[in-house]
mmCIF file of C-alpha atoms (C1' of nucleotides) in Angstrom:
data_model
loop_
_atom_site.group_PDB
_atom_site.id
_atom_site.type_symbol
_atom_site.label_atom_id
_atom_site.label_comp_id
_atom_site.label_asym_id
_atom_site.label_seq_id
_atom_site.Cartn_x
_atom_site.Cartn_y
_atom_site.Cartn_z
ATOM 1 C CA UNK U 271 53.381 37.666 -38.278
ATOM 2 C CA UNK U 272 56.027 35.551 -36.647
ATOM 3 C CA UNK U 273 59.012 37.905 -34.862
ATOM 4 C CA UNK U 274 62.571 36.650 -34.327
ATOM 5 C CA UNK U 275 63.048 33.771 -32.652
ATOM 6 C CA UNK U 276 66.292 31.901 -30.914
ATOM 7 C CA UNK U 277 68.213 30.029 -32.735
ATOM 8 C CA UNK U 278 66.639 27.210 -34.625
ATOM 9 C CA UNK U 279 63.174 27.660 -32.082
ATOM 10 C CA UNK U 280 61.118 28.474 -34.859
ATOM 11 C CA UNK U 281 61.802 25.261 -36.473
ATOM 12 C CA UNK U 282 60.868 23.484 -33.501
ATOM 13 C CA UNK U 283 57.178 21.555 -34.240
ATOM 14 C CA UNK U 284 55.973 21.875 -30.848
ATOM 15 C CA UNK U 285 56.233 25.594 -31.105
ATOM 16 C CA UNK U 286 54.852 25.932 -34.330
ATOM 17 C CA UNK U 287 51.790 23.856 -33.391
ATOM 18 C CA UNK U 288 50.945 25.365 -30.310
ATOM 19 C CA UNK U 289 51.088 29.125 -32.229
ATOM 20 C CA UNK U 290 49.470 27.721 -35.169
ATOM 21 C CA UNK U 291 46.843 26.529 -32.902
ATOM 22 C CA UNK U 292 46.876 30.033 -31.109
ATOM 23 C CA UNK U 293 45.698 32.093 -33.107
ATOM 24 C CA UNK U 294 43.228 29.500 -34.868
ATOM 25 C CA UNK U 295 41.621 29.272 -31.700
ATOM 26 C CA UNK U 296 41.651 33.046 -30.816
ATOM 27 C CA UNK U 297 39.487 33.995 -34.381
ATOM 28 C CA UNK U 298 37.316 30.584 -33.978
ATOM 29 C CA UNK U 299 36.654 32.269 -30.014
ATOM 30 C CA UNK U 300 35.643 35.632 -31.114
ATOM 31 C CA UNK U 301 33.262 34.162 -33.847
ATOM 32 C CA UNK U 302 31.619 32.079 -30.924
ATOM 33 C CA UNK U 303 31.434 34.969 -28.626
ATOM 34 C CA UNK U 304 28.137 36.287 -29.636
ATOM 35 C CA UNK U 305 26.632 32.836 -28.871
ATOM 36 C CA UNK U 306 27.939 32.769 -25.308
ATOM 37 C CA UNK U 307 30.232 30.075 -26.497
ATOM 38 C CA UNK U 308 33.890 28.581 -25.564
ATOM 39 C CA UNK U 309 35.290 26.372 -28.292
ATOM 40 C CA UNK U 310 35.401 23.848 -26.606
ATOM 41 C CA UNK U 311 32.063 24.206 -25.642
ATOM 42 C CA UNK U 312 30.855 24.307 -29.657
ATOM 43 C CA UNK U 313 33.143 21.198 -29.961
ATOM 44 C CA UNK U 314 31.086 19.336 -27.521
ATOM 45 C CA UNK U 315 27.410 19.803 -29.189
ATOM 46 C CA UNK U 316 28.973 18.915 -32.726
ATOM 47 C CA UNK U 317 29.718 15.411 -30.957
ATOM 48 C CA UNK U 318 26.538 15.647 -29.589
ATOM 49 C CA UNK U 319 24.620 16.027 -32.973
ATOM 50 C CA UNK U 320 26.644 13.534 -34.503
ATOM 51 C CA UNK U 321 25.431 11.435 -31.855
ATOM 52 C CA UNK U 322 23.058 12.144 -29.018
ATOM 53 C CA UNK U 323 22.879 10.226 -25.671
ATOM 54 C CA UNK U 324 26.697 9.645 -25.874
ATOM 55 C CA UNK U 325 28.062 9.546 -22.261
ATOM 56 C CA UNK U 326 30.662 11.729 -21.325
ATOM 57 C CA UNK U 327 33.146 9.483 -21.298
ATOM 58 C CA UNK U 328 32.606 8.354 -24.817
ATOM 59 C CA UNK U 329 32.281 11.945 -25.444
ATOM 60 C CA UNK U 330 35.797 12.713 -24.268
ATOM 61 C CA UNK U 331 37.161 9.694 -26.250
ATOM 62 C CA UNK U 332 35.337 10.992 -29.530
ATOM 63 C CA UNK U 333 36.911 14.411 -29.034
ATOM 64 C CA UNK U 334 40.198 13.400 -27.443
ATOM 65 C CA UNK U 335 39.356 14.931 -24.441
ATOM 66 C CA UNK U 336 40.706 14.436 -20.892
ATOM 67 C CA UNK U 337 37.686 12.863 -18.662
ATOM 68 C CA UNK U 338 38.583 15.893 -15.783
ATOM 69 C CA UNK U 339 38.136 18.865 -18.664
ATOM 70 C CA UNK U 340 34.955 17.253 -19.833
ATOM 71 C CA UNK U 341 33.388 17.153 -16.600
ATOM 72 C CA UNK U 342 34.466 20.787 -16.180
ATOM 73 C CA UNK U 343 32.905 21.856 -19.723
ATOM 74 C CA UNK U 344 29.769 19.475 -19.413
ATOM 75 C CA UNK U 345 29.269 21.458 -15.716
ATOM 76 C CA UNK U 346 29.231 24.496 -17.471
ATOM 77 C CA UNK U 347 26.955 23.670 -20.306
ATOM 78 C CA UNK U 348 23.977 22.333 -18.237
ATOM 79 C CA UNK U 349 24.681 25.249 -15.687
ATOM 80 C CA UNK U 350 23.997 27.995 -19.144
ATOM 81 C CA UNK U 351 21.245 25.497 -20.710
ATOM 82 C CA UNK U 352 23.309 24.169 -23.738
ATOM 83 C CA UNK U 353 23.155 20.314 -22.515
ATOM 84 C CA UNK U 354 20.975 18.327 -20.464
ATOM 85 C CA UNK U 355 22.048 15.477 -18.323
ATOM 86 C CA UNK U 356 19.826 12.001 -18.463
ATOM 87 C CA UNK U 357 20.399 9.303 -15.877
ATOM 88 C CA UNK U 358 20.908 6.075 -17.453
ATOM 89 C CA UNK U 359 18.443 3.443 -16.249
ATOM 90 C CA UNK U 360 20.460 0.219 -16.938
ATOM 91 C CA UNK U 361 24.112 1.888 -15.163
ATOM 92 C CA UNK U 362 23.775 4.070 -12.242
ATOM 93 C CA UNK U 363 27.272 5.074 -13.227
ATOM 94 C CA UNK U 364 26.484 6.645 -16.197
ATOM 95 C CA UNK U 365 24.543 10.145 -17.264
ATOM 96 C CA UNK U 366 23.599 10.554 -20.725
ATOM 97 C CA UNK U 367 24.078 13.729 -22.654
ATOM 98 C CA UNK U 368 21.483 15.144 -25.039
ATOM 99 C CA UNK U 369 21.657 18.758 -26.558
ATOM 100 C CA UNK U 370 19.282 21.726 -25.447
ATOM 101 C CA UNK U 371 16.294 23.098 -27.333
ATOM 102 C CA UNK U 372 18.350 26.257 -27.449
ATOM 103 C CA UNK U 373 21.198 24.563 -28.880
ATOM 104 C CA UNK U 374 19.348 22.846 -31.545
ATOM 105 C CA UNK U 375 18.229 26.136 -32.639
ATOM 106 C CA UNK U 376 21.160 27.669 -33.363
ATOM 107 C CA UNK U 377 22.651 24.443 -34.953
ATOM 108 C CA UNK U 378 23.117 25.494 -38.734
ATOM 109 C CA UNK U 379 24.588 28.772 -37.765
ATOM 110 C CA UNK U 380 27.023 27.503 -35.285
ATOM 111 C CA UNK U 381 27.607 24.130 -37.703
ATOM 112 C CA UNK U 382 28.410 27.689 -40.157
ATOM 113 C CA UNK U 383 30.847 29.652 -37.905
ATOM 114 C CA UNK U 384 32.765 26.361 -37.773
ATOM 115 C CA UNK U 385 33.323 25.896 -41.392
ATOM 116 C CA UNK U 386 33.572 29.423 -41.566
ATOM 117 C CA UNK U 387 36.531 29.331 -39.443
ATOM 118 C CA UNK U 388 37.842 26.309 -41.235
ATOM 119 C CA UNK U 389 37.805 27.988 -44.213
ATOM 120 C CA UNK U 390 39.884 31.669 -43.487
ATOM 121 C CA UNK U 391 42.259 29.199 -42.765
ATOM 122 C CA UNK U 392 42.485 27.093 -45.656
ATOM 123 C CA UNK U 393 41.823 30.083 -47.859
ATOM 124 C CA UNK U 394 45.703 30.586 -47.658
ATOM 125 C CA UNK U 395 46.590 27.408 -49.575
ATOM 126 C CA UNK U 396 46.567 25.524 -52.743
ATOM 127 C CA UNK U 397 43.811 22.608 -52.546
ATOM 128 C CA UNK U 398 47.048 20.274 -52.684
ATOM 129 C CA UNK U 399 48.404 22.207 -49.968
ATOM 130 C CA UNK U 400 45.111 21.897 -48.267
ATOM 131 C CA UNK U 401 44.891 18.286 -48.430
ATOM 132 C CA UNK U 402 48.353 17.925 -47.625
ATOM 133 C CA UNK U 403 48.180 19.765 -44.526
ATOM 134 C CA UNK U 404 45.347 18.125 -42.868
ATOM 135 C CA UNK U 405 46.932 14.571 -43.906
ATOM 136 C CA UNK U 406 49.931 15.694 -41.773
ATOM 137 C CA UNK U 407 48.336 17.151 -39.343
ATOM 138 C CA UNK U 408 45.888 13.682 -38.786
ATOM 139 C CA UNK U 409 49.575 11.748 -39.285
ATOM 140 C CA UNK U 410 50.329 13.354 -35.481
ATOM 141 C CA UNK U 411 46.966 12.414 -33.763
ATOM 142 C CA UNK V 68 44.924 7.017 -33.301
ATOM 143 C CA UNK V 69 42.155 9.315 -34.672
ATOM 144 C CA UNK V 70 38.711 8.177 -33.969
ATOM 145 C CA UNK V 71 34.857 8.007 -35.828
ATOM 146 C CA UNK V 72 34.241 11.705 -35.735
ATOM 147 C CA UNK V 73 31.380 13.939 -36.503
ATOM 148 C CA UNK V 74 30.351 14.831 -40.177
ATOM 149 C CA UNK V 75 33.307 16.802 -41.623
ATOM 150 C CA UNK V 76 35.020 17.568 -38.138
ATOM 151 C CA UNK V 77 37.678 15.588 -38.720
ATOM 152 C CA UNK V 78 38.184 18.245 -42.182
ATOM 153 C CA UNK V 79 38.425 20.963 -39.572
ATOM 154 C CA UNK V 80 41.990 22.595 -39.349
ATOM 155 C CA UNK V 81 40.642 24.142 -35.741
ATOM 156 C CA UNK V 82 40.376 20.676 -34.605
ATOM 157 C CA UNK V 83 43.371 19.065 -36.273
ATOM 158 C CA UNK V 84 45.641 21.785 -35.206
ATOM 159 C CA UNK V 85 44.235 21.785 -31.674
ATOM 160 C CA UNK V 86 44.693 17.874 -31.355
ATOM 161 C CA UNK V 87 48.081 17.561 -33.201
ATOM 162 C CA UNK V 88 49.685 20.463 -30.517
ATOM 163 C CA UNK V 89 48.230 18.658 -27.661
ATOM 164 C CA UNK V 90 49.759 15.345 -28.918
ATOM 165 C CA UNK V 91 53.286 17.261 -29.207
ATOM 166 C CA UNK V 92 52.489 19.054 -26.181
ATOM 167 C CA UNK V 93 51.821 15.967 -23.920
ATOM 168 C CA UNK V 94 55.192 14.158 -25.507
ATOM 169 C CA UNK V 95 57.313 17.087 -25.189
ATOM 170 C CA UNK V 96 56.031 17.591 -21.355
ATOM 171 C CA UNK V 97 56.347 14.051 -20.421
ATOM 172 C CA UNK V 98 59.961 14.643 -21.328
ATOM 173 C CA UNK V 99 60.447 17.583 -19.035
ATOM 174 C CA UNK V 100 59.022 16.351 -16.145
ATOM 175 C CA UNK V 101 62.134 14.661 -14.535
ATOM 176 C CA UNK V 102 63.518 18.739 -15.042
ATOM 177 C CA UNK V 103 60.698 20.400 -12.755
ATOM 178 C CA UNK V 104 59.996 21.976 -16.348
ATOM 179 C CA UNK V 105 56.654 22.565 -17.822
ATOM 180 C CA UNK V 106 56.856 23.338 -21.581
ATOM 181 C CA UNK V 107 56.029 27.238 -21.318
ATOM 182 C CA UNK V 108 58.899 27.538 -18.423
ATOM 183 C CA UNK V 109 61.340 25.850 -20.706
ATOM 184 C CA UNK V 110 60.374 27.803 -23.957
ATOM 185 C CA UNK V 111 61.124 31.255 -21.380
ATOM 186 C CA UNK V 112 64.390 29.675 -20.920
ATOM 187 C CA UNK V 113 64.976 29.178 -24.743
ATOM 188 C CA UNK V 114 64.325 32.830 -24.957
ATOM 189 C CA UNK V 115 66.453 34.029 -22.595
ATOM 190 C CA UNK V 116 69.373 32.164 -23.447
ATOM 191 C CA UNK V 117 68.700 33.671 -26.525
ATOM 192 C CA UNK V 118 68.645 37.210 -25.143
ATOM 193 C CA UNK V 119 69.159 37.788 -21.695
ATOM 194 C CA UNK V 120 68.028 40.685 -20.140
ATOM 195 C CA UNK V 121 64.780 40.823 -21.952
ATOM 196 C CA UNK V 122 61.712 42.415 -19.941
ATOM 197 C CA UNK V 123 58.413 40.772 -19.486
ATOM 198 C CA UNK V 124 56.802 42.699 -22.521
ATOM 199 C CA UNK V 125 59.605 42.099 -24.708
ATOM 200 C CA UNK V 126 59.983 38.171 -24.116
ATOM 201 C CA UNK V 127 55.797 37.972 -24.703
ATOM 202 C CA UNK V 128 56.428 39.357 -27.599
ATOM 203 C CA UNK V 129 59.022 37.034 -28.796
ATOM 204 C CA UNK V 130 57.312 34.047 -27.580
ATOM 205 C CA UNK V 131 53.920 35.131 -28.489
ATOM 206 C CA UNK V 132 52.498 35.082 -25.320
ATOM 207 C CA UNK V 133 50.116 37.180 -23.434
ATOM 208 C CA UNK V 134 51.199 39.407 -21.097
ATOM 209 C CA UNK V 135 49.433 38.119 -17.568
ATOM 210 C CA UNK V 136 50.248 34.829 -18.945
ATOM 211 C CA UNK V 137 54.230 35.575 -18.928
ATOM 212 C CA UNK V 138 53.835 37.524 -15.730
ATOM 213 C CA UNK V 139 52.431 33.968 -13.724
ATOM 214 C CA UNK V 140 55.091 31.997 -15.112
ATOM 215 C CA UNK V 141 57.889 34.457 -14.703
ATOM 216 C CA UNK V 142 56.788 34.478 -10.842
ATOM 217 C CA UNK V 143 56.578 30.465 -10.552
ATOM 218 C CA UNK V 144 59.854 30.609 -12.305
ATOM 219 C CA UNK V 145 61.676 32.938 -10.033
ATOM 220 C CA UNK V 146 59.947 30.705 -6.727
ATOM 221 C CA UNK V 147 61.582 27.649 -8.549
ATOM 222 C CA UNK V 148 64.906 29.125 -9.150
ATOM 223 C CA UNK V 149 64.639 29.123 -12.916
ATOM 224 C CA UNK V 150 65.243 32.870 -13.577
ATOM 225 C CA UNK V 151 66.045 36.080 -11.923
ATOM 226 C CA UNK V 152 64.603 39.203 -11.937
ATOM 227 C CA UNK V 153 66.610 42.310 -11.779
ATOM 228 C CA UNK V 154 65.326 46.444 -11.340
ATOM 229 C CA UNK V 155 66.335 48.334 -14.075
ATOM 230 C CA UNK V 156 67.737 51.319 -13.101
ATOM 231 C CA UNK V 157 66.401 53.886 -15.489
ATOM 232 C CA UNK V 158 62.992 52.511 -16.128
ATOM 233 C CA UNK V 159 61.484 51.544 -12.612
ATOM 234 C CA UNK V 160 58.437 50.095 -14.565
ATOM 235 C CA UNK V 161 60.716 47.192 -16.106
ATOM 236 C CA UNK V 162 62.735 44.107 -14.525
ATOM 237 C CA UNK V 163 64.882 42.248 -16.409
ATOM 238 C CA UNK V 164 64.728 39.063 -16.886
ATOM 239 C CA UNK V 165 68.287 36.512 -17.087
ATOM 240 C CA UNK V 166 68.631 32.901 -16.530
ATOM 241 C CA UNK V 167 69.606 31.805 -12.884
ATOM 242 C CA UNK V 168 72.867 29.761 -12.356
ATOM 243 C CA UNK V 169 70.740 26.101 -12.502
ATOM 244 C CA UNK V 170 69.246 26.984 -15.806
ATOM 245 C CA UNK V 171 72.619 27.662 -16.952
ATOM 246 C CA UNK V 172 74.030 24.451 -16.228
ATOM 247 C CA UNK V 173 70.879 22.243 -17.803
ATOM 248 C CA UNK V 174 71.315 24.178 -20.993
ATOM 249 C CA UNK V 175 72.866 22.251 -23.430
ATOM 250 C CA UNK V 176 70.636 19.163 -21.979
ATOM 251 C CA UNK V 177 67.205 21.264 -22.149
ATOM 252 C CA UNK V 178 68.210 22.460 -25.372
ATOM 253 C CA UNK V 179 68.639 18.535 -26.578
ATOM 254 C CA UNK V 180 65.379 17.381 -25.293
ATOM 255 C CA UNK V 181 63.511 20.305 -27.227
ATOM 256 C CA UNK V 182 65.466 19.008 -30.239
ATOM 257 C CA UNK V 183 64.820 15.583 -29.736
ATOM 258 C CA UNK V 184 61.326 16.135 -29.344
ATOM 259 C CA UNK V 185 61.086 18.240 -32.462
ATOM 260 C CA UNK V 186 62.696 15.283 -34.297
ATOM 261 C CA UNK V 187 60.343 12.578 -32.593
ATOM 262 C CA UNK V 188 57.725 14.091 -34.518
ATOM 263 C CA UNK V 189 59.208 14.923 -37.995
ATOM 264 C CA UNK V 190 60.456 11.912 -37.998
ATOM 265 C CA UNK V 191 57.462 10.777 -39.544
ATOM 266 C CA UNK V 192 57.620 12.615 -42.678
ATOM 267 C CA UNK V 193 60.137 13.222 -45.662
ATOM 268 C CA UNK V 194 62.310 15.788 -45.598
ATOM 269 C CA UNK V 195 59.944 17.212 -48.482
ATOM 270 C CA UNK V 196 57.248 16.877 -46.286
ATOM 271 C CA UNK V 197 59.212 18.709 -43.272
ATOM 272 C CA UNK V 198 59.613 21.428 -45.066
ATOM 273 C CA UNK V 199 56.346 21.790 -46.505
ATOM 274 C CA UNK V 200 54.758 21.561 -42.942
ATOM 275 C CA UNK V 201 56.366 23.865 -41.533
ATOM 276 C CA UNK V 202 56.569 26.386 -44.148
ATOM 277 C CA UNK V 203 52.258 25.792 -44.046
ATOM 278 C CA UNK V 204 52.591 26.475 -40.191
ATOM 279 C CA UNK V 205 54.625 29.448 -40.553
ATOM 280 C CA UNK V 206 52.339 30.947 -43.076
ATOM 281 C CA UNK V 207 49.261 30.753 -40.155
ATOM 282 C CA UNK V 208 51.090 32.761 -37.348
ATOM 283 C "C1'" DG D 254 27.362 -14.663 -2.604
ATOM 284 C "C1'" DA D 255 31.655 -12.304 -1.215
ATOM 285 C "C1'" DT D 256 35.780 -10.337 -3.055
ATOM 286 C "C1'" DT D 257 38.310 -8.370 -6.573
ATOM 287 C "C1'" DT D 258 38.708 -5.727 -10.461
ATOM 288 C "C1'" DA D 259 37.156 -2.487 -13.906
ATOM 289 C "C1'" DC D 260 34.863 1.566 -15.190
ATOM 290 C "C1'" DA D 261 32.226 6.305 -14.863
ATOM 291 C "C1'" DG D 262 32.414 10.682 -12.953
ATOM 292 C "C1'" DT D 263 33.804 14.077 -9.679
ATOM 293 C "C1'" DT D 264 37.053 16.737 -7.115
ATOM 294 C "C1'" DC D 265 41.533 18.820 -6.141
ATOM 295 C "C1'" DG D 266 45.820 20.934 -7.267
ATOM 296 C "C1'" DT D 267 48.691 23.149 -10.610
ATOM 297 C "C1'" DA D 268 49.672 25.431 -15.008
ATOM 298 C "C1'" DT D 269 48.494 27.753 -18.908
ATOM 299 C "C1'" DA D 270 45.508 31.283 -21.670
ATOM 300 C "C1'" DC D 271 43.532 35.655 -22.014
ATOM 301 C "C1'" DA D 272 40.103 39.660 -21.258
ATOM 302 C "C1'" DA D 273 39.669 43.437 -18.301
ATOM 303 C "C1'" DA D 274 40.859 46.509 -14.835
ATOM 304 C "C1'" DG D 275 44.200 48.606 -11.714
ATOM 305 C "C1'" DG D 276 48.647 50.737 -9.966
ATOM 306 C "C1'" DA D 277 53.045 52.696 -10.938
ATOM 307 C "C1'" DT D 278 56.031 55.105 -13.948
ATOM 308 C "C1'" DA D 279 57.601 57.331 -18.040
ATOM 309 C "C1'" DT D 280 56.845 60.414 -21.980
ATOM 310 C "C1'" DA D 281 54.439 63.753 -24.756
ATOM 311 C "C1'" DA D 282 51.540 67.750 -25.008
ATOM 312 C "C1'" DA D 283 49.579 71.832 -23.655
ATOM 313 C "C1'" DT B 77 55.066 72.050 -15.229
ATOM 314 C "C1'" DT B 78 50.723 70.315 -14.974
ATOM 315 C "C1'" DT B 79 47.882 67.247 -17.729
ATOM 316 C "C1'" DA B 80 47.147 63.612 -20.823
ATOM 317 C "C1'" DT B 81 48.664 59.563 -22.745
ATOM 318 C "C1'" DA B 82 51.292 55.506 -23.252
ATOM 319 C "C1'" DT B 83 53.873 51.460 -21.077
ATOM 320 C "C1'" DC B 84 55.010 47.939 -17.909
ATOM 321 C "C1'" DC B 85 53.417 44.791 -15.004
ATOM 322 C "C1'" DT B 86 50.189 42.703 -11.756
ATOM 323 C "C1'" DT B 87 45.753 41.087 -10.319
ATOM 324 C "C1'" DT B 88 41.184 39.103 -10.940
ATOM 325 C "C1'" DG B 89 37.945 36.106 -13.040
ATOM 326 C "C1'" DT B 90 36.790 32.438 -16.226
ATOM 327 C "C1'" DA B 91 37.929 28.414 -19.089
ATOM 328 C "C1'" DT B 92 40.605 24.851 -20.479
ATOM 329 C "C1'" DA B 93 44.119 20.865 -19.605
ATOM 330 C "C1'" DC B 94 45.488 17.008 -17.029
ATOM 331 C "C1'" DG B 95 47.568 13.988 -13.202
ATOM 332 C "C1'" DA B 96 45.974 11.905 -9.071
ATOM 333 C "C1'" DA B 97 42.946 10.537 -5.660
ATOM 334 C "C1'" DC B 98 38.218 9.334 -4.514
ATOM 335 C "C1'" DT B 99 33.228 7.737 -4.705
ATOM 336 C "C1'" DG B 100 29.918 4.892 -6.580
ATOM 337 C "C1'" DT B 101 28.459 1.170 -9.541
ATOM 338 C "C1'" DA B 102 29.002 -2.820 -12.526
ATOM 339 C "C1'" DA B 103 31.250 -7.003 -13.933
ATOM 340 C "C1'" DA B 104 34.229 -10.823 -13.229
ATOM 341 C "C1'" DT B 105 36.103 -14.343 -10.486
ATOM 342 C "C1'" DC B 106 36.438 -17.406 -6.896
#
DNA sequence: GATTTACAGTTCGTATACAAAGGATATAAA
DNA sequence: TTTATATCCTTTGTATACGAACTGTAAATC
């Protein structure tokens, strides 16, 4: 629960986003940890099952992700075997970026965690309040 | 603008509160810059203007923070001349914590640019809806 | 075709985040 | 009062985030 804050802090938006987003992140982590996991990480093959052979650049755009921390993350999921890299043959610039066997197997259940995650946090609210929330939330992006 | 994204990803409150924080995040930052401020130094400041004299432990757990996350911005903040750090003199475990002389005289300014970023983004909604939002915020942390 | 411009990715530096372990000190218990 | 436990804080290691500079490649323009 939320201790006592200054003065009209916990009104502020920015604060209440970035706690709000806190702790969602925190029980979304722990539910990945088994899998050897980082949110972000998950985040990253969802785009990739969506669509397969995106580059990480339109990766990063699809997620609204900074090029830098997707270079970072990608790094780290070739390095543990998640993704797989794929020169392009037209654009020596560009690598494609394909999901692992590994990850493939485990897609259901980590497509599950997600919307199990998604769902303790609704739980707390009306379905108007639900709807509401996520329109306002989307209204900031 | 929100983009195409994955299958129901875009219903998923881990991603929507994740994106909508670093969207306030980013705005709010890009205000502090011409300070030397980064958003975490200037919420320590709102805290101990608030309460001065607070320890480490006590102003994490106000701001909801971790603890060796307050301890490496407490010491950037004390090389920058933000805060000081004083001994207490019955508990040689604590220091406490008050706002240095600089801080002091940005306040009421640093204090307006937190507001004005707050309003930047309710500005956007009814008052109906400002209430609702964060009331639905609250009830997550 | 040579030059300019645009774009894709990487790398570097700095600042969170937080788990885990360690060092110092205070308090409770035996 | 010695031992055990609890606190405070720091340190270490890993993972985002992101601005800025840089390399390499493609596309556009002259």
């Amino acid at each position: 629960m939320m201790p006592k804050l200054p003065e009209d802090l916990p009104e502020c938006m920015v604060f209440l986003l970035g706690k709000a987003y806190q702790k969602a992140h925190a029980n979304f982590k722990k539910q990945l940890k088994p899998y050897g996991l980082t949110n972000m990480q998950h985040l990253v093959l969802e785009g990739l099952w969506y669509q397969e052979g995106m580059t990480a650049a339109e990766l990063g755009k699809l997620l609204i992700m900074d090029k830098a921390t997707v270079s970072g993350i990608l790094e780290r999921m070739v390095e543990t075997g998640w993704i797989v890299k794929k020169p392009d043959p037209d654009d020596g610039r560009i690598q494609r970026l394909y999901p692992s066997e590994k990850a493939g197997q485990l897609q259901e259940r980590l497509v599950g965690e997600r919307k199990k995650a998604n769902q303790q946090i609704l739980k707390k609210f009306s379905i108007e309040e639900q709807l509401l929330f996520k329109r306002l939330l989307r209204d900031l992006i």
